[in-house]
Amino acid sequence: MLKNRRFYLNPFFEEFSLNAILFTDLRNIRFLCGFTGSEGALLITPGHAWFLCDSRYTAQAAEEVQGAEVRECGAVRIETIAALAAEQSLDRIGFEAAHTTVSSYRRLSEKLNSIELIELGPRLDEIRIRKDSAETNLLSAVATLSSLSLTAILSAIKPGVREVEVALALELEMRRRGADGKAFDFIVASGERGAMPHGVASNKIIQSGELVTIDFGALKDGYHSDETVTVACGKPELRAEEIHSIVRAAHDLAISAVRPGISCKDLDEIARGYIREKGYEEYFGHGLGHGIGLEVHEMPTLSPRSTSLLDEGMVITIEPGIYIPGFGGVRIEDTVIVTGDGCDVLTSADKRLLVL
Ligand code: ZN
Ligand code: ZN
């Protein structure tokens, strides 16, 4: 199965006249051969693949790795790569420039001095941009687990409770339901803190009448979920209700426009244009969303500067927001999969303004 994913590498072999590509990014390695450990390298030629790891991972690799020959290497992996390159007469190897440090690049070019190393930019990560059915099943499962966890702990969100307590209750619930962990540090931003789009849960005590933005996600089998709700703890101010209804309408409009062929820039504009019409554009500073999968933020990016088009199988978030300094903020986020003629929404927590 995983061998099919190598199909996406063909354009790189051709365009850059490579005889191999070296992967060291663990997300790309997992995607291409199934290895889930924390260190390894994958060298792929058009006809063969080798997974290189040290003795700590030989047994695990033998169990997990598909479609690649496992080779144990000593402490200095680069020497094994050099030996393999010599054995296979490789002279042009592409590498993940976006995931290689300057010092490891220097070591690599020293050891592989007779080989041309070709930088493959962030475009290489686009091999993961369309999810296959195995991936969409995992993304759908982790999204469901995460949404149900939030719904189960809603009663823990109340005046007098600290933001971190909400985050902890949610993480505990996710773990109880089988998550491997949280996808990222949850944002729980109440009252004026809601004006910070990335206000991670603090010791602030939630007060009656405040809006609380909760941006959360679970991690399971390597895949992430990402969802945001904004709820009210007790009756909110009229302005808070108004902002919530604008953000929700912008979110709904964008979701109903998701389909193959629409540009990410146009989709961003659908939500942004609506918020502009309502007079709040200056308070929506970030892009509309992002791809999600083995990373929380991956390709494509949905923003006014985006150049990608949506295609069937892409999994993206839609997350407009309005953040007003000194007042607070609202964000509403769902994760959706692009289908043949629209999209399916994977996350399912209630997006209405719940008054708790
Ligand atoms: Zn989020
Ligand atoms: Zn997000």
mmCIF file with all atom_site columns, C-alpha atoms and ligand atoms in Angstrom, residues 184 215 226-228 289-290 292 296-297 317-319 331 333 335, ligand 2:
data_model
loop_
_atom_site.group_PDB
_atom_site.id
_atom_site.type_symbol
_atom_site.label_atom_id
_atom_site.label_alt_id
_atom_site.label_comp_id
_atom_site.label_asym_id
_atom_site.label_entity_id
_atom_site.label_seq_id
_atom_site.pdbx_PDB_ins_code
_atom_site.Cartn_x
_atom_site.Cartn_y
_atom_site.Cartn_z
_atom_site.occupancy
_atom_site.B_iso_or_equiv
_atom_site.pdbx_formal_charge
_atom_site.auth_seq_id
_atom_site.auth_comp_id
_atom_site.auth_asym_id
_atom_site.auth_atom_id
_atom_site.pdbx_PDB_model_num
ATOM   1  C  CA . PHE A 1 184 ? -0.869  20.821 20.322 1.00 0.00 ? 184 PHE A CA 1
ATOM   2  C  CA . ASP A 1 215 ? -8.904  25.528 20.099 1.00 0.00 ? 215 ASP A CA 1
ATOM   3  C  CA . ASP A 1 226 ? -7.984  20.633 14.879 1.00 0.00 ? 226 ASP A CA 1
ATOM   4  C  CA . GLU A 1 227 ? -11.217 22.349 15.909 1.00 0.00 ? 227 GLU A CA 1
ATOM   5  C  CA . THR A 1 228 ? -12.272 25.537 17.686 1.00 0.00 ? 228 THR A CA 1
ATOM   6  C  CA . GLY A 1 289 ? -7.094  27.738 7.334  1.00 0.00 ? 289 GLY A CA 1
ATOM   7  C  CA . HIS A 1 290 ? -4.480  25.103 6.594  1.00 0.00 ? 290 HIS A CA 1
ATOM   8  C  CA . ILE A 1 292 ? -3.782  18.931 8.344  1.00 0.00 ? 292 ILE A CA 1
ATOM   9  C  CA . VAL A 1 296 ? -1.117  20.059 12.464 1.00 0.00 ? 296 VAL A CA 1
ATOM   10 C  CA . HIS A 1 297 ? -0.183  22.686 9.890  1.00 0.00 ? 297 HIS A CA 1
ATOM   11 C  CA . THR A 1 317 ? -9.392  23.595 8.317  1.00 0.00 ? 317 THR A CA 1
ATOM   12 C  CA . ILE A 1 318 ? -11.788 26.527 7.987  1.00 0.00 ? 318 ILE A CA 1
ATOM   13 C  CA . GLU A 1 319 ? -11.217 28.908 10.891 1.00 0.00 ? 319 GLU A CA 1
ATOM   14 C  CA . ARG A 1 331 ? -12.903 31.839 16.392 1.00 0.00 ? 331 ARG A CA 1
ATOM   15 C  CA . GLU A 1 333 ? -12.958 26.073 13.269 1.00 0.00 ? 333 GLU A CA 1
ATOM   16 C  CA . THR A 1 335 ? -11.712 20.284 9.719  1.00 0.00 ? 335 THR A CA 1
HETATM 17 ZN ZN . ZN  B 2 .   ? -6.144  25.284 12.755 1.00 0.00 ? 2   ZN  B ZN 1
#
